[in-house]
CSV table of C-alpha atoms in Angstrom, one decimal:
chain,number,residue,atom,x,y,z
A,1,PRO,CA,217.4,52.5,15.1
A,2,LEU,CA,214.9,54.3,16.8
A,3,ASP,CA,215.5,57.3,19.4
A,4,ARG,CA,212.7,56.2,21.5
A,5,PRO,CA,210.3,52.8,22.4
A,6,ALA,CA,207.2,55.0,21.1
A,7,TYR,CA,205.9,58.5,20.3
A,8,LEU,CA,203.0,60.3,20.8
A,9,VAL,CA,199.8,61.1,17.8
A,10,GLY,CA,200.9,64.4,16.6
A,11,SER,CA,204.2,63.7,16.8
A,12,SER,CA,206.8,63.9,14.0
A,13,VAL,CA,209.2,60.8,13.0
A,14,THR,CA,212.1,60.9,10.8
A,15,LEU,CA,213.6,57.8,9.5
A,16,ARG,CA,217.9,57.4,7.9
A,17,ALA,CA,218.9,54.1,5.5
A,18,SER,CA,222.4,54.2,4.5
A,19,GLN,CA,223.7,52.5,2.0
A,20,ARG,CA,226.8,49.9,2.7
A,21,GLY,CA,228.2,47.5,0.0
A,22,PHE,CA,226.7,48.8,-2.7
A,23,ARG,CA,226.1,53.0,-4.4
A,24,SER,CA,222.6,53.5,-6.2
A,25,ASP,CA,221.6,56.6,-6.5
A,26,THR,CA,217.5,56.0,-5.8
A,27,MET,CA,216.5,55.0,-2.8
A,28,GLN,CA,212.5,54.4,-2.4
A,29,VAL,CA,210.6,54.3,1.5
A,30,PHE,CA,207.6,52.6,2.5
A,31,THR,CA,204.9,52.7,4.3
A,32,ARG,CA,201.9,50.7,6.0
A,33,ALA,CA,199.5,52.7,9.2
A,34,GLU,CA,198.8,49.7,11.9
A,35,GLY,CA,195.2,47.2,10.3
A,36,ASP,CA,195.9,48.6,6.8
A,37,ALA,CA,196.6,45.7,3.7
A,38,GLU,CA,198.8,47.8,0.7
A,39,TRP,CA,202.1,50.1,1.8
A,40,HIS,CA,203.0,52.9,0.0
A,41,ALA,CA,206.1,54.4,-1.5
A,42,ALA,CA,207.9,58.4,-1.7
A,43,PRO,CA,210.9,58.3,-3.4
A,44,LEU,CA,214.3,60.0,-1.5
A,45,ARG,CA,216.8,61.8,-2.3
A,46,VAL,CA,220.7,60.1,-1.6
A,47,ASP,CA,223.5,62.2,-1.1
A,48,ALA,CA,227.2,61.9,-2.0
A,49,GLU,CA,227.6,59.3,1.1
A,50,GLY,CA,224.4,57.5,0.4
A,51,ARG,CA,222.1,57.9,3.1
A,52,ALA,CA,218.9,59.3,2.4
A,53,ALA,CA,215.9,60.3,5.6
A,54,HIS,CA,212.4,59.9,5.1
A,55,SER,CA,210.2,62.3,7.9
A,56,ALA,CA,206.2,61.3,9.1
A,57,THR,CA,205.2,64.5,10.3
A,58,ASN,CA,202.0,64.9,12.9
A,59,ALA,CA,202.0,60.2,13.4
A,60,ALA,CA,198.9,59.4,14.1
A,61,LYS,CA,198.8,55.5,14.5
A,62,THR,CA,201.3,52.5,14.6
A,63,PHE,CA,202.9,52.0,10.8
A,64,GLU,CA,205.7,49.4,9.3
A,65,CYS,CA,208.7,50.6,8.0
A,66,TYR,CA,210.8,49.8,5.6
A,67,PHE,CA,213.6,51.4,2.7
A,68,ALA,CA,214.2,49.7,-0.5
A,69,SER,CA,217.0,50.6,-3.0
A,70,GLY,CA,216.6,48.0,-6.1
A,71,ARG,CA,216.8,44.8,-5.0
A,72,ILE,CA,218.1,44.8,-2.0
A,73,GLN,CA,215.5,46.7,1.0
A,74,SER,CA,216.4,47.2,4.9
A,75,ARG,CA,215.5,45.6,7.6
A,76,ARG,CA,211.3,46.2,8.1
A,77,VAL,CA,210.8,49.0,11.4
A,78,THR,CA,207.8,49.2,13.1
A,79,VAL,CA,207.3,52.6,14.6
A,80,ASN,CA,204.8,52.4,17.8
A,81,VAL,CA,202.5,55.7,18.5
A,82,THR,CA,200.1,56.2,21.5
A,83,GLU,CA,198.7,58.8,23.9
A,84,ARG,CA,199.6,59.4,27.2
A,85,PRO,CA,197.1,58.0,29.6
A,86,ARG,CA,194.0,59.0,30.6
A,87,ILE,CA,191.5,57.4,33.2
A,88,VAL,CA,188.3,57.3,31.2
A,89,ASN,CA,186.2,56.1,34.5
A,90,LEU,CA,187.5,56.2,38.0
A,91,THR,CA,184.7,54.2,40.0
A,92,VAL,CA,184.6,55.4,44.3
A,93,GLU,CA,183.2,53.3,47.0
A,94,TYR,CA,182.6,54.1,50.1
A,95,GLU,CA,182.9,51.2,52.9
A,96,LEU,CA,181.3,52.5,56.1
A,97,PRO,CA,182.5,52.4,59.8
A,98,ALA,CA,181.3,49.0,60.7
A,99,TYR,CA,179.4,51.5,63.7
A,100,ALA,CA,177.2,53.5,60.8
A,101,ARG,CA,175.8,49.9,60.1
A,102,ARG,CA,175.5,51.0,56.5
A,103,ALA,CA,175.5,49.2,52.3
A,104,PRO,CA,177.6,50.1,50.6
A,105,ILE,CA,178.1,53.4,48.7
A,106,VAL,CA,178.6,52.9,45.3
A,107,GLN,CA,179.7,56.9,42.7
A,108,PRO,CA,179.7,55.1,39.6
A,109,ARG,CA,180.5,57.9,37.8
A,110,SER,CA,183.2,60.0,40.2
A,111,ASP,CA,184.6,63.9,39.5
A,112,GLY,CA,187.4,62.0,42.4
A,113,ASN,CA,186.8,64.7,45.1
A,114,LEU,CA,185.9,63.1,47.4
A,115,LYS,CA,183.7,63.4,50.4
A,116,ALA,CA,184.5,60.0,53.5
A,117,LEU,CA,183.2,59.5,56.9
A,118,PHE,CA,187.0,59.1,58.9
A,119,GLY,CA,186.9,55.2,59.2
A,120,SER,CA,185.9,54.7,56.1
A,121,SER,CA,187.8,52.9,53.8
A,122,VAL,CA,187.5,54.1,50.1
A,123,VAL,CA,187.7,51.6,47.0
A,124,LEU,CA,189.3,53.6,43.9
A,125,THR,CA,189.0,52.0,40.7
A,126,ILE,CA,190.6,53.4,37.0
A,127,GLU,CA,189.8,52.4,34.4
A,128,ALA,CA,191.9,54.3,31.6
A,129,ASN,CA,192.5,54.5,28.2
A,130,LYS,CA,195.4,52.0,27.6
A,131,PRO,CA,197.2,49.6,29.1
A,132,LEU,CA,198.9,50.7,31.7
A,133,LYS,CA,202.1,49.4,34.1
A,134,THR,CA,202.1,51.3,37.3
A,135,ALA,CA,199.4,53.6,38.7
A,136,VAL,CA,200.5,55.0,42.5
A,137,MET,CA,197.7,57.5,44.1
A,138,ALA,CA,200.5,61.1,45.7
A,139,ARG,CA,198.4,61.6,49.0
A,140,SER,CA,199.4,65.1,51.5
A,141,PHE,CA,198.9,63.0,54.3
A,142,ALA,CA,201.2,60.4,53.5
A,143,LYS,CA,205.6,60.1,52.6
A,144,GLU,CA,205.3,57.6,50.9
A,145,PRO,CA,203.0,57.0,47.4
A,146,GLU,CA,199.9,54.4,47.6
A,147,PRO,CA,200.4,51.9,44.7
A,148,PHE,CA,197.6,50.7,42.9
A,149,GLY,CA,196.8,47.0,41.8
A,150,VAL,CA,196.9,47.4,38.2
A,151,GLY,CA,195.2,44.4,35.4
A,152,GLY,CA,195.5,45.9,31.4
A,153,ARG,CA,193.7,49.0,31.7
A,154,HIS,CA,191.5,48.8,34.8
A,155,ALA,CA,193.6,49.5,38.5
A,156,ARG,CA,192.4,49.5,42.1
A,157,ALA,CA,193.3,50.7,45.3
A,158,VAL,CA,191.9,51.2,49.2
A,159,VAL,CA,192.8,53.9,51.4
A,160,ARG,CA,192.2,53.7,54.9
A,161,LEU,CA,191.0,56.5,56.2
A,162,ASP,CA,191.9,55.5,59.9
A,163,LEU,CA,195.0,58.0,60.7
A,164,ASP,CA,195.4,58.6,64.4
A,165,GLN,CA,196.6,62.7,62.9
A,166,TRP,CA,192.7,63.0,62.2
A,167,ARG,CA,190.9,60.9,64.9
A,168,ALA,CA,192.0,63.7,67.1
A,169,ASP,CA,191.2,66.6,65.3
A,170,GLU,CA,188.4,68.7,66.3
A,171,ARG,CA,187.2,70.1,62.8
A,172,ALA,CA,183.4,68.6,61.7
A,173,ALA,CA,186.3,68.7,58.1
A,174,ILE,CA,189.3,68.3,57.3
A,175,PRO,CA,190.7,69.1,54.0
A,176,GLU,CA,192.9,66.9,52.1
A,177,SER,CA,194.5,65.9,48.3
A,178,TYR,CA,195.6,63.4,46.5
A,179,ARG,CA,197.4,63.1,43.0
A,180,LEU,CA,197.4,60.4,40.7
A,181,THR,CA,200.1,59.0,38.5
A,182,LEU,CA,199.9,56.3,35.5
A,183,THR,CA,202.1,55.0,33.8
A,184,ASP,CA,201.8,53.2,30.5
A,185,GLU,CA,204.7,50.6,29.1
A,186,PHE,CA,206.2,53.1,27.2
A,187,GLY,CA,206.6,55.4,30.1
A,188,TYR,CA,204.4,57.8,29.5
A,189,THR,CA,202.5,59.3,32.3
A,190,ASN,CA,199.1,61.6,32.3
A,191,ALA,CA,199.2,64.5,31.3
A,192,ASP,CA,197.2,66.5,35.1
A,193,ALA,CA,199.5,64.4,37.0
A,194,ASP,CA,199.1,67.4,38.7
A,195,ARG,CA,195.9,67.7,38.8
A,196,ALA,CA,194.5,68.1,43.1
A,197,TYR,CA,192.0,66.2,43.5
A,198,GLU,CA,190.3,67.5,46.4
A,199,LEU,CA,189.8,64.8,50.0
A,200,VAL,CA,187.6,65.6,53.2
A,201,VAL,CA,187.1,63.6,56.3
A,202,GLN,CA,184.0,64.3,57.2
A,203,LYS,CA,184.3,63.6,61.1
A,204,ASP,CA,181.3,62.3,63.6
A,205,GLN,CA,179.7,65.0,64.7
A,206,PRO,CA,177.2,64.3,67.7
A,207,PRO,CA,173.0,63.9,68.2
A,208,ALA,CA,170.5,67.1,68.3
A,209,ILE,CA,167.3,66.8,70.7
A,210,SER,CA,164.8,68.2,71.9
A,211,PHE,CA,161.6,68.3,73.5
A,212,VAL,CA,158.5,68.4,71.7
A,213,GLY,CA,155.3,70.5,73.3
A,214,LEU,CA,156.0,71.0,77.0
A,215,PRO,CA,153.4,73.6,78.1
A,216,HIS,CA,157.1,76.0,79.6
A,217,LYS,CA,157.8,78.2,76.9
A,218,SER,CA,161.5,77.6,78.3
A,219,SER,CA,164.0,75.3,80.6
A,220,ALA,CA,163.9,78.6,83.2
A,221,GLN,CA,159.8,78.3,84.0
A,222,GLU,CA,158.6,76.2,86.4
A,223,PRO,CA,154.5,75.5,85.7
A,224,HIS,CA,152.4,74.4,88.5
A,225,ILE,CA,150.2,71.7,87.3
A,226,LEU,CA,147.1,70.6,88.8
A,227,GLU,CA,147.7,66.1,89.3
A,228,LYS,CA,144.0,65.4,87.6
A,229,ASN,CA,145.8,67.3,84.1
A,230,LEU,CA,149.4,64.7,85.0
A,231,ALA,CA,147.6,61.9,82.5
A,232,GLY,CA,147.7,64.0,79.6
A,233,ILE,CA,150.7,65.3,79.3
A,234,ALA,CA,153.0,63.8,77.4
A,235,LEU,CA,156.9,63.4,77.4
A,236,THR,CA,157.4,63.2,73.5
A,237,VAL,CA,160.7,64.8,71.6
A,238,ARG,CA,162.9,64.7,68.5
A,239,ALA,CA,166.3,63.0,67.3
A,240,LYS,CA,168.7,63.6,64.9
A,241,ASP,CA,171.8,62.9,64.5
A,242,ASP,CA,174.2,63.1,61.2
A,243,TRP,CA,174.6,58.8,61.0
A,244,GLY,CA,172.1,57.7,63.7
A,245,VAL,CA,170.6,58.2,67.0
A,246,GLY,CA,171.2,54.5,68.7
A,247,LYS,CA,170.1,55.4,71.8
A,248,VAL,CA,167.4,57.9,73.0
A,249,THR,CA,167.6,58.0,77.3
A,250,LEU,CA,164.8,59.9,79.5
A,251,HIS,CA,165.8,60.6,83.0
A,252,TYR,CA,163.4,61.9,86.0
A,253,ARG,CA,163.0,62.5,89.8
A,254,LEU,CA,160.2,63.6,91.7
A,255,GLU,CA,161.4,65.4,94.7
A,256,ASP,CA,159.6,67.4,97.3
A,257,LEU,CA,158.5,71.1,96.6
A,258,ASP,CA,159.1,73.2,99.8
A,259,THR,CA,162.0,70.7,100.2
A,260,SER,CA,163.9,69.4,97.6
A,261,ALA,CA,164.2,66.1,98.9
A,262,GLU,CA,164.4,63.5,96.5
A,263,LYS,CA,161.2,61.2,95.8
A,264,LEU,CA,161.4,59.1,92.8
A,265,LYS,CA,165.3,58.7,90.6
A,266,ASP,CA,164.3,56.7,87.8
A,267,SER,CA,165.2,56.6,82.9
A,268,ARG,CA,163.2,54.6,80.6
A,269,THR,CA,165.3,54.1,77.3
A,270,ARG,CA,164.8,53.2,74.0
A,271,ARG,CA,167.9,51.7,71.6
A,272,PHE,CA,167.5,51.4,67.7
A,273,ASP,CA,168.8,48.1,66.8
A,274,VAL,CA,169.1,49.9,62.6
A,275,PRO,CA,170.4,53.5,64.4
A,276,ARG,CA,168.0,56.3,62.3
A,277,ALA,CA,169.3,59.4,61.1
A,278,GLU,CA,166.0,61.2,62.5
A,279,VAL,CA,162.9,61.0,64.3
A,280,PRO,CA,160.3,63.0,64.5
A,281,GLN,CA,158.5,62.0,66.9
A,282,LEU,CA,159.1,59.5,70.3
A,283,SER,CA,157.4,59.6,72.8
A,284,LEU,CA,158.3,58.0,76.2
A,285,LEU,CA,156.7,59.6,79.3
A,286,ARG,CA,153.1,60.7,80.4
A,287,LEU,CA,153.5,62.2,83.7
A,288,ALA,CA,150.6,60.8,85.3
A,289,GLU,CA,152.6,57.3,84.8
A,290,LEU,CA,155.0,57.8,88.0
A,291,GLY,CA,152.2,58.8,89.8
A,292,ALA,CA,153.3,62.1,91.1
A,293,THR,CA,150.6,64.2,93.9
A,294,VAL,CA,150.6,68.1,95.0
A,295,GLY,CA,153.0,69.0,96.5
A,296,GLN,CA,155.9,67.4,94.5
A,297,ARG,CA,158.1,68.6,91.8
A,298,ILE,CA,159.0,66.5,88.6
A,299,VAL,CA,162.2,67.2,87.9
A,300,PHE,CA,163.1,65.6,84.0
A,301,TRP,CA,165.3,66.0,81.5
A,302,ALA,CA,166.4,63.2,77.8
A,303,GLU,CA,169.8,62.9,76.9
A,304,ALA,CA,171.4,61.1,73.2
A,305,GLU,CA,174.3,59.1,72.1
A,306,ASP,CA,175.5,58.0,69.2
A,307,THR,CA,176.7,54.5,67.7
A,308,TYR,CA,180.1,56.2,67.0
A,309,ASP,CA,182.8,53.6,68.5
A,310,LEU,CA,185.9,54.3,67.3
A,311,GLU,CA,187.4,56.3,70.4
A,312,PRO,CA,186.5,53.5,73.3
A,313,GLN,CA,188.2,55.5,76.0
A,314,ARG,CA,185.5,58.3,74.8
A,315,GLY,CA,182.5,56.7,74.3
A,316,PRO,CA,179.2,57.1,72.3
A,317,HIS,CA,179.2,61.1,70.8
A,318,THR,CA,176.5,62.5,73.2
A,319,ALA,CA,173.1,65.8,73.6
A,320,ARG,CA,171.9,66.8,76.4
A,321,THR,CA,168.1,68.8,77.2
A,322,PRO,CA,167.8,71.6,79.8
A,323,ALA,CA,166.7,69.8,82.8
A,324,TYR,CA,163.2,71.0,83.1
A,325,LYS,CA,160.1,71.2,86.4
A,326,LEU,CA,156.5,71.3,86.6
A,327,ALA,CA,155.3,71.5,90.1
A,328,VAL,CA,152.1,69.8,91.2
A,329,VAL,CA,149.3,71.8,92.2
A,330,SER,CA,146.2,72.1,94.6
A,331,GLN,CA,143.1,73.8,92.4
A,332,GLU,CA,143.9,76.4,95.6
A,333,ASP,CA,147.4,76.4,95.1
A,334,LEU,CA,146.4,77.5,91.1
A,335,PHE,CA,144.2,80.1,91.6
A,336,THR,CA,146.2,82.3,94.4
A,337,GLU,CA,149.0,82.0,92.6
A,338,VAL,CA,146.4,83.4,89.8
A,339,VAL,CA,145.7,86.3,92.2
A,340,TYR,CA,149.1,87.2,93.4
A,341,LYS,CA,150.3,86.5,89.6
A,342,ASP,CA,153.3,89.7,88.7
A,343,ASP,CA,152.8,89.8,85.6
A,344,TRP,CA,148.7,90.3,85.9
A,345,SER,CA,146.5,90.2,82.7
A,346,THR,CA,143.8,91.4,82.1
A,347,GLN,CA,143.6,87.6,79.6
A,348,TRP,CA,142.0,86.1,82.5
A,349,TYR,CA,139.1,87.5,82.2
A,350,ASP,CA,138.1,87.2,78.8
A,351,ALA,CA,136.5,83.9,79.1
A,352,LEU,CA,134.3,85.5,81.9
A,353,LYS,CA,133.5,88.6,80.0
A,354,VAL,CA,132.0,86.2,77.6
A,355,ALA,CA,129.9,84.2,80.1
A,356,THR,CA,128.4,87.3,81.2
A,357,LEU,CA,127.6,89.7,78.4
A,358,SER,CA,124.0,88.1,77.4
A,359,ASP,CA,123.5,89.0,81.8
A,360,ARG,CA,123.9,92.6,81.1
A,361,GLU,CA,121.8,95.5,80.9
A,362,VAL,CA,121.9,97.7,78.7
A,363,PRO,CA,123.2,101.1,79.9
A,364,VAL,CA,122.2,105.1,79.3
A,365,ARG,CA,123.2,106.8,76.4
A,366,GLN,CA,125.2,109.4,77.8
A,367,SER,CA,125.7,112.2,75.8
A,368,PRO,CA,123.5,114.7,74.9
A,369,ASP,CA,120.3,114.9,72.2
A,370,ARG,CA,120.8,116.1,68.8
A,371,GLU,CA,120.2,119.6,67.4
A,372,PRO,CA,117.5,120.7,65.1
A,373,PRO,CA,119.2,120.6,61.6
A,374,ALA,CA,118.2,124.1,61.1
A,375,LYS,CA,120.3,125.3,64.4
A,376,VAL,CA,123.0,123.0,62.5
A,377,ALA,CA,123.0,124.3,59.2
A,378,GLU,CA,123.1,128.3,60.9
A,379,LYS,CA,125.8,127.5,62.5
A,380,LEU,CA,127.3,125.5,59.7
A,381,LEU,CA,127.0,128.5,57.3
A,382,ASN,CA,128.8,130.9,59.8
A,383,ALA,CA,131.5,129.2,60.1
A,384,PRO,CA,134.1,131.4,58.8
A,385,GLN,CA,136.0,128.5,56.0
A,386,LEU,CA,132.4,128.8,54.0
A,387,THR,CA,132.2,132.2,54.3
A,388,ASP,CA,136.0,132.8,53.2
A,389,ARG,CA,135.9,129.5,51.0
A,390,LEU,CA,132.9,129.1,48.6
A,391,ARG,CA,131.7,131.8,46.1
A,392,GLY,CA,129.4,132.9,43.7
A,393,ALA,CA,127.0,129.6,42.5
A,394,ASP,CA,129.1,127.0,44.9
A,395,ARG,CA,127.9,129.7,47.6
A,396,ARG,CA,124.0,129.9,47.0
A,397,LEU,CA,123.7,126.0,45.9
A,398,VAL,CA,125.0,125.4,49.8
A,399,GLN,CA,122.6,128.3,50.9
A,400,ASP,CA,119.2,126.5,49.4
A,401,TYR,CA,120.0,123.8,51.0
A,402,PHE,CA,120.1,125.0,54.0
A,403,ASP,CA,117.3,126.9,53.2
A,404,SER,CA,114.7,123.6,52.4
A,405,LEU,CA,115.9,122.5,56.3
A,406,ASN,CA,114.5,125.6,57.3
A,407,LEU,CA,111.8,125.3,55.3
A,408,GLY,CA,111.5,121.1,56.2
A,409,LYS,CA,111.2,123.0,59.6
A,410,ALA,CA,108.7,126.0,58.9
A,411,LYS,CA,106.8,122.1,57.5
């Protein structure tokens, strides 16, 4: 009898036969590889007790075998030669939480390293090189392994990523790992059963929101605006979120500029039926619509919400801009502000200067008249640097030049 139901490819298989009830010095072994039609015979040496052995080295395929001595034959034996189970392909499908309102994401050929949003279901489908008996997933975040449903060469499992320990974890990405063990009908397992695959559980992050095109340099400023210019200022925001912005709200109020008493308080909301990962520009209100008058202050800020709903007690994630202020003033107030502004700048006059340049008189020249060329030449000739540095032909050349100037003056 064989010592195991199957042998791995490349193994050496030893088959033994013994004679019972007869004695012969000759014996042959006959082998036929799986798929072949012909048998191959090889003589064997028989010992004194009538026993013989045949070794098949580096077995590559399943084969049949029997022994024969004259007319007497042994029963036929099938020697199963197989390879270890291995993963040929791994398909991953991410079923996102309902609040994301997105179709499942399918990776038809995954490397096994997973990144999934908290609350998702991950469907793993294994295609193996041979029929499987079992397939299990050992997980770093669970004591018991997760079994796969097995059918032939395929195995399938669904992993739900919604543990309370992850819900309470404040990290944006939580690293975990898992291992896959495949077992065939002969009990062999995959060679990489100890390989650790990455599993990163991603937490939904809050959105981001900001205003676009405000006259402010920062939220600490309170620009003064003429009432007639309010129509030219629109409150426009940009927002984004990792899995989609669900709602944007503009809050505003009017208050007295002197007493800060509240005159009006309201808000405007824009909802998105399909969450938007990015809202590049959303105009919510023009300041003229508020009916603000001189002596009032406009205070406003914006909020963005995503659609996260896995923690009902906390609600969706939100983001809020700083509160901005605008003062509605008269023309006289604006002029007074300019005149007594602490950070005075000549730029306030630039427009006036340009407008009046054409009306200005050309100023009288204040510099003295030029000296005669001959006098200038005489001074240059007597300068120390000329007498010290110029020699021979160079000095003669300079002297001739000065003489020509004197000659021109005399004429």
